[in-house]
Coordinates of C-alpha atoms in Angstrom, one line a residue:
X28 CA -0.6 -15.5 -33.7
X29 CA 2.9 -14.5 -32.1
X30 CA 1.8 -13.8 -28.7
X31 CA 5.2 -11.9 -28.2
X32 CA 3.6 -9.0 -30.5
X33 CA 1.1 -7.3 -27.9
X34 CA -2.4 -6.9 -28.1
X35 CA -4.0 -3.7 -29.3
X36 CA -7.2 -2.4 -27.0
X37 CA -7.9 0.9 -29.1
X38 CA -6.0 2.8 -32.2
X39 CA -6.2 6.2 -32.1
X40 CA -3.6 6.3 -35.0
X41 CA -2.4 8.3 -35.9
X42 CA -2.4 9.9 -32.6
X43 CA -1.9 7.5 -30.2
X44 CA -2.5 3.5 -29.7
X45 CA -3.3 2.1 -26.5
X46 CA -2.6 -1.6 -25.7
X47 CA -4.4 -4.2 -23.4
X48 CA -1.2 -5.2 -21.4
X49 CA -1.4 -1.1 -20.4
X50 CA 1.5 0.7 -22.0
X51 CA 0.9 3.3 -24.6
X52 CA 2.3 4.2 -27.9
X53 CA 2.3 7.9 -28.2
X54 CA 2.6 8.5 -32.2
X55 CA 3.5 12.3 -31.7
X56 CA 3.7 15.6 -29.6
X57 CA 6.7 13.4 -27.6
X58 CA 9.5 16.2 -29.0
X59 CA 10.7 18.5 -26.8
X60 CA 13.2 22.0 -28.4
X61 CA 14.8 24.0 -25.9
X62 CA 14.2 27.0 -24.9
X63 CA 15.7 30.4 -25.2
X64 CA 15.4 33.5 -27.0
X65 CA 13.2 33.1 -30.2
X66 CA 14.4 35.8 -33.2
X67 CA 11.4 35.3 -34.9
X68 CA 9.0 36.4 -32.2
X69 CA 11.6 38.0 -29.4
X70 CA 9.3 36.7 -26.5
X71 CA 12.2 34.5 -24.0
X72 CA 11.5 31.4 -22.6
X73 CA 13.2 29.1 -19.8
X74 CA 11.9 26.1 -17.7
X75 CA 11.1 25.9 -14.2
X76 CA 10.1 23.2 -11.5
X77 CA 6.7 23.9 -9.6
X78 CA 6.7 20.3 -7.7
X79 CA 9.9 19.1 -6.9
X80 CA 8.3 16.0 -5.3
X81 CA 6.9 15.2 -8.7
X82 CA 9.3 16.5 -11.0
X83 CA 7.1 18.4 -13.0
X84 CA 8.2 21.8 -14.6
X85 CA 5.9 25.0 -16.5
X86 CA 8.0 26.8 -19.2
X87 CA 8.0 30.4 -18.6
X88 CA 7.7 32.8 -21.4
X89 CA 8.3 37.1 -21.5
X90 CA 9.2 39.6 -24.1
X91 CA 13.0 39.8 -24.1
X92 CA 12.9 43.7 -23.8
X93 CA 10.8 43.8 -20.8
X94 CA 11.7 46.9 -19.0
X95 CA 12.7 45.7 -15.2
X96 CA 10.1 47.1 -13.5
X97 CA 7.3 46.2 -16.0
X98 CA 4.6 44.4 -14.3
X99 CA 2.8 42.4 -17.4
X100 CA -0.7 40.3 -17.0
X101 CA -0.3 36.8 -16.6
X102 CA -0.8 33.8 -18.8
X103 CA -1.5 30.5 -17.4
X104 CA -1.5 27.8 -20.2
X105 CA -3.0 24.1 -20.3
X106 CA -2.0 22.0 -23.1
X107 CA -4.6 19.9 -24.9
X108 CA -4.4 16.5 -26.4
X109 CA -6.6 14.4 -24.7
X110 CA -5.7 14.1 -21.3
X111 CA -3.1 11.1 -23.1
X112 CA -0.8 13.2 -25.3
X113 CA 1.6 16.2 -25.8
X114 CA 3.3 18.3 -23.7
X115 CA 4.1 21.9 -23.1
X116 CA 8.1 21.4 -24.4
X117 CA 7.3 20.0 -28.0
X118 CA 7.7 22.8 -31.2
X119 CA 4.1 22.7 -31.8
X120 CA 3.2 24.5 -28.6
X121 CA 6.5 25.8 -27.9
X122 CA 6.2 27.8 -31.2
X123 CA 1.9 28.5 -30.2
X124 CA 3.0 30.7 -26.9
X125 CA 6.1 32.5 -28.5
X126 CA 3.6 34.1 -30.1
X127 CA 0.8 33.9 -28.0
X128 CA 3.5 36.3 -25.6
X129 CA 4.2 38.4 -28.5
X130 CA 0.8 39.7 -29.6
X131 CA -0.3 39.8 -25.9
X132 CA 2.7 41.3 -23.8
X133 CA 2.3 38.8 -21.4
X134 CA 4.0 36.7 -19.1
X135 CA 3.1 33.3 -19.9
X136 CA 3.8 29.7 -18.0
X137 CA 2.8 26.9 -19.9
X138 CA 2.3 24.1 -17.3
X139 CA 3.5 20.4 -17.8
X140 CA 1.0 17.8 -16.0
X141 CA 0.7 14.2 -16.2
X142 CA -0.8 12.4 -18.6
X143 CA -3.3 9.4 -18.9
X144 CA -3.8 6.6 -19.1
X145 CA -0.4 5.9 -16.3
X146 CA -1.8 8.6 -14.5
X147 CA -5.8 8.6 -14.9
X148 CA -8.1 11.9 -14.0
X149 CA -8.2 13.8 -11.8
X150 CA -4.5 13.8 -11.6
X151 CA -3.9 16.1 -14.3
X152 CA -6.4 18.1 -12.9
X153 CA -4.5 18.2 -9.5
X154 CA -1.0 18.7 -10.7
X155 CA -2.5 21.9 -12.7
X156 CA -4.0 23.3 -9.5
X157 CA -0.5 22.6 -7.9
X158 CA 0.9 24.9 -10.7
X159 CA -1.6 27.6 -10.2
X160 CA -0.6 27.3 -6.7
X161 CA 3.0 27.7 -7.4
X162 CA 2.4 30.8 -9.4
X163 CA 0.4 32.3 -6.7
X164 CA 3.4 31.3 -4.4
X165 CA 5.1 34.6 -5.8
X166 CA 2.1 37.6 -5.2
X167 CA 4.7 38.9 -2.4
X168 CA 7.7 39.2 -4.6
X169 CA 9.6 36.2 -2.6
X170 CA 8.8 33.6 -4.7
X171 CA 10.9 31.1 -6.0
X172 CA 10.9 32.4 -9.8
X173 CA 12.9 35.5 -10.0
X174 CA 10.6 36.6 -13.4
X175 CA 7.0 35.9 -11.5
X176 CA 8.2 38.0 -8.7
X177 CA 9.7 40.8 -10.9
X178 CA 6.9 41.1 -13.6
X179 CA 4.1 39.5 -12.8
X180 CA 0.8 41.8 -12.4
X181 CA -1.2 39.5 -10.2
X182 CA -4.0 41.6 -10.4
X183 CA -4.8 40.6 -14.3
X184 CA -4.1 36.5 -14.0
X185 CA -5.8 34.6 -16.9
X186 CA -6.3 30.7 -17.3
X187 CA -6.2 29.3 -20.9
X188 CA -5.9 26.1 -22.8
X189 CA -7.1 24.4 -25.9
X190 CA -8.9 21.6 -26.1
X191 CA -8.5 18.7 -23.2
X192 CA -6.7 22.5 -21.9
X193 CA -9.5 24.2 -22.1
X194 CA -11.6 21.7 -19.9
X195 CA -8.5 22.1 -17.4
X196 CA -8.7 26.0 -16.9
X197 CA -12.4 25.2 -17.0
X198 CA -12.2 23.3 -14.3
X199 CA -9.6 25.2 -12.6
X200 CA -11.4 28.2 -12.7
X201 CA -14.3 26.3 -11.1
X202 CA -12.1 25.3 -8.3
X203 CA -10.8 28.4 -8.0
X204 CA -14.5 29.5 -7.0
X205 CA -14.7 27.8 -4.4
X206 CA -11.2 28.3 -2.9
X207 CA -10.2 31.0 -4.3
X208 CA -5.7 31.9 -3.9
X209 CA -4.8 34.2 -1.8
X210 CA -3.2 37.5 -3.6
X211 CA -4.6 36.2 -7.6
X212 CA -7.9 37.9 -8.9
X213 CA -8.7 35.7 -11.8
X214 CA -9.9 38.2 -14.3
X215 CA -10.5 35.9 -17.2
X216 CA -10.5 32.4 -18.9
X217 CA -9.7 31.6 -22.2
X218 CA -11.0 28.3 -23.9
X219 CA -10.1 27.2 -27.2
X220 CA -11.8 24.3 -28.8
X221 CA -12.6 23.2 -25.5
X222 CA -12.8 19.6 -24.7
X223 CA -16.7 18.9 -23.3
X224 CA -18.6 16.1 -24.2
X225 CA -22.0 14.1 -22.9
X226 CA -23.9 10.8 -22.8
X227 CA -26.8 12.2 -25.7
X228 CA -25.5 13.8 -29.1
X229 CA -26.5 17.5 -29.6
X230 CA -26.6 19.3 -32.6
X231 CA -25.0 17.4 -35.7
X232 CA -23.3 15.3 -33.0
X233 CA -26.1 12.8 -34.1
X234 CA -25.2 13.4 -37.6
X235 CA -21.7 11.1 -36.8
X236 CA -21.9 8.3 -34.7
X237 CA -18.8 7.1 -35.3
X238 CA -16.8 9.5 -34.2
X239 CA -18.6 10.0 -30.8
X240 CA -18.0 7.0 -30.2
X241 CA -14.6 7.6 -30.5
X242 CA -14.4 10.2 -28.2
X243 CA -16.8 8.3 -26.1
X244 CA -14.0 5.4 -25.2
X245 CA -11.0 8.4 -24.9
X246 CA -12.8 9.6 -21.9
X247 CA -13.4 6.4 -20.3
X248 CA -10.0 5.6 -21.1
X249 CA -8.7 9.0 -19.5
X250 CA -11.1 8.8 -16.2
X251 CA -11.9 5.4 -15.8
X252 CA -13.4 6.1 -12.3
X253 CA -15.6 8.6 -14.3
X254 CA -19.3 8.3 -13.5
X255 CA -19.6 8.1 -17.6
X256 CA -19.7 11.1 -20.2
X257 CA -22.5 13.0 -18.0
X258 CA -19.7 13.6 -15.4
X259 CA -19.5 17.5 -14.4
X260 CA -15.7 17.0 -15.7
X261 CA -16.4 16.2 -19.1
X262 CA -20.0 18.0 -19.6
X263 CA -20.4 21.5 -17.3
X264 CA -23.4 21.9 -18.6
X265 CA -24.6 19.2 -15.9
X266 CA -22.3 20.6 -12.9
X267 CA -25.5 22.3 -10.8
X268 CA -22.4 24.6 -9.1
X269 CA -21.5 26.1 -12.8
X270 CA -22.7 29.2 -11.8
X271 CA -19.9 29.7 -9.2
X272 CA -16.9 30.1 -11.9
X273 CA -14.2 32.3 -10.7
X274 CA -13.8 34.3 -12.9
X275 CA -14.8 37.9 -14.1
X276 CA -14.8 37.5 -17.8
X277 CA -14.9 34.3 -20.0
X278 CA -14.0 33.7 -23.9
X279 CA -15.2 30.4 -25.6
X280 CA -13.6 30.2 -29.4
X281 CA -15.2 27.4 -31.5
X282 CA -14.3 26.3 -35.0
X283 CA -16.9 25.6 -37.7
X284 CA -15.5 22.2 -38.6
X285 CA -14.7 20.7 -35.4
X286 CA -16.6 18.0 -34.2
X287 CA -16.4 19.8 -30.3
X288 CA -17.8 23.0 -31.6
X289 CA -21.9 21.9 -30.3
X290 CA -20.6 21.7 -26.6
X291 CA -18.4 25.0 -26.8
X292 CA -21.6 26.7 -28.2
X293 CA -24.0 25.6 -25.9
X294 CA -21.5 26.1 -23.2
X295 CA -21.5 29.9 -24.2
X296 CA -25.2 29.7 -24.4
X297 CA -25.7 28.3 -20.7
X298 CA -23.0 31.1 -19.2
X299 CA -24.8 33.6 -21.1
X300 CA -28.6 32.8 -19.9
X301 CA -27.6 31.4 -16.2
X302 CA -26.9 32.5 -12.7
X303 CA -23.0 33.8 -13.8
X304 CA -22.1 37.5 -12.9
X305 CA -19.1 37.5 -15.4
X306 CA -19.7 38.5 -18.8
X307 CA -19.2 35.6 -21.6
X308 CA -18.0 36.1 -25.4
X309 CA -17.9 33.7 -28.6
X310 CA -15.6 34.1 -31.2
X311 CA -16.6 30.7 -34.2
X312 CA -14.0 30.3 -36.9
X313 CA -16.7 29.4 -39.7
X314 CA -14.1 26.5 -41.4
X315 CA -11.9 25.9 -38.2
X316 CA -10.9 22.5 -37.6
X317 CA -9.9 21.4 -34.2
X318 CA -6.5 23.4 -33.3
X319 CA -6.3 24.4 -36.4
X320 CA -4.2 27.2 -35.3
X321 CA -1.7 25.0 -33.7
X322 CA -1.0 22.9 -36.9
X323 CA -1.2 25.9 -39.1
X324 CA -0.2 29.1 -37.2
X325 CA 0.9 31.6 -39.9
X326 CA -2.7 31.0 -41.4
X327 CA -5.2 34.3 -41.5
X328 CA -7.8 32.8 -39.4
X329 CA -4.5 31.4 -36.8
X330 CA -3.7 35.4 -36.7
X331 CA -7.1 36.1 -36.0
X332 CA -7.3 33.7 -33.1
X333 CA -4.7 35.1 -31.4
X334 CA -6.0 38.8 -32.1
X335 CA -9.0 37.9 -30.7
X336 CA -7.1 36.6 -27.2
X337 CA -4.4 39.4 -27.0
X338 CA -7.6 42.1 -27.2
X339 CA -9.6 39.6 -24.7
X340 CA -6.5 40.3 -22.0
X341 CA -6.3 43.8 -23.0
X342 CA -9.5 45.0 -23.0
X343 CA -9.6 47.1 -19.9
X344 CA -6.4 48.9 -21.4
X345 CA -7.9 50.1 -24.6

């Protein structure tokens, strides 16, 4: 065997490979597209640092025709894939909040953190509270984002994200129960396909071995100082302080076909029957695949997703 070819520990292809002398082979979401106006959608977009020290930017999205005094409901938005993969710069998501903006009249910052396995959990976890944190750097107007301080409605902040995302503005929202940011009232969280797993199979998770197994090994990979698949970072449902989640209002959209979909529900379930004061909704996409709507966004149930999130943000306005 030519020991200059190196080794592979797991193949995620065609997604991402990992290899035992540590460095990873990311097999897409690596693009990044500029940003600007889009035609299609007219929602504008630029790019902005939030930790200098680390080099790590959000992109920043708004309808183009914003009046200047406008104060709009703000987005904050957690990329999935993984903990390991994509980024907030790439078409696919790019393309997913120019129209997320555009159905919801928001202002939107999609946040850039660093991935796994070069930068293992909780990292990601903290460099998404340091973007929160940034954002809540402008409630007094003098922040260092000239569209935050003009048109953001502080008042109406929502966390959202899909998939590993979703677990992020989980988590996030947890934290932000028990510190809370001075000037933000987190009025809702959005999770999409959220990203929750455990040590027993529930549901028809027994009905596929293989792939929890798969997903298994991704999460030790991601956290390897994880205390195992029963940590309150990858399964709420064990976290004894779930009850404390900062937010008002919560939405927990599950697709049909995707292998996730037993966690999501039962997270719904346990928010719904618990301690929580907020008030917890379900939407299920009967034949949804995992992100689906990012692969496939001009698709009926796609438009129905993001309905479904633009009347979530909105709801105290209709």
């Amino acid at each position: 065997m030519d020991s200059t070819i190196p080794e592979v520990a797991y193949d995620c292809s065609p997604f991402i490979r990992f290899y035992k002398d540590g460095h990873v082979e990311r097999l897409r979401g690596t693009d990044i597209v500029p940003s600007g106006l889009d035609p299609k959608t007219n929602v504008l977009s630029k790019d902005a640092v939030y930790s200098p020290e680390l080099n790590l930017s959000s992109r920043l999205y708004r309808p183009h025709n914003t009046n200047p005094d406008k104060k709009l409901p703000v987005l904050v938005y957690y990329h999935g894939g993984g903990f390991c993969m994509e980024n907030p710069f790439n078409f696919q998501y790019h393309d997913h909040l120019n129209n997320l903006v555009a159905v919801s009249n928001v202002i939107a910052i999609s946040v850039d953190y660093r991935l796994a396995p070069e930068h293992p959990l909780p990292i990601a976890y903290d460099d998404s509270w340091t973007a929160l944190k940034w954002v809540a750097s402008h409630v007094n107007g003098d922040g260092p984002e000239e569209w935050l301080n003009s048109h953001a409605d502080f008042g109406q902040v929502f966390l959202a994200g899909d998939s590993a995302g979703a677990n992020l503005a989980h988590q996030l929202a947890m934290r932000y129960g028990q510190e809370k940011l001075s000037g933000i009232d987190l009025t809702g969280v959005i999770l999409v396909h959220p990203y929750f797993w455990g040590k027993e199979p529930i549901g028809t998770e027994g009905e596929n071995l293989e792939s929890k197994s798969r997903i298994d090994v991704l999460w030790n990979i991601a956290c390897p100082t994880s205390s195992g698949l029963d940590d309150p970072l990858i399964n709420p449902l064990v976290d004894p302080g779930l009850d404390s989640l900062g937010c008002d209002r919560l939405l927990v959209i599950i697709g049909g076909k995707d292998f996730l979909r037993e966690r999501g529900r039962h997270y719904y379930e346990r928010l719904s029957k618990g301690g929580w004061e907020g008030v917890v909704e379900i939407m299920e996409g009967k034949d949804d695949e995992h992100v689906f709507h990012l692969h496939d966004p001009t698709c009926e149930n796609a438009v129905a997703l993001l309905k479904r999130i633009a009347s979530f943000i909105n709801e105290d306005k209709a």
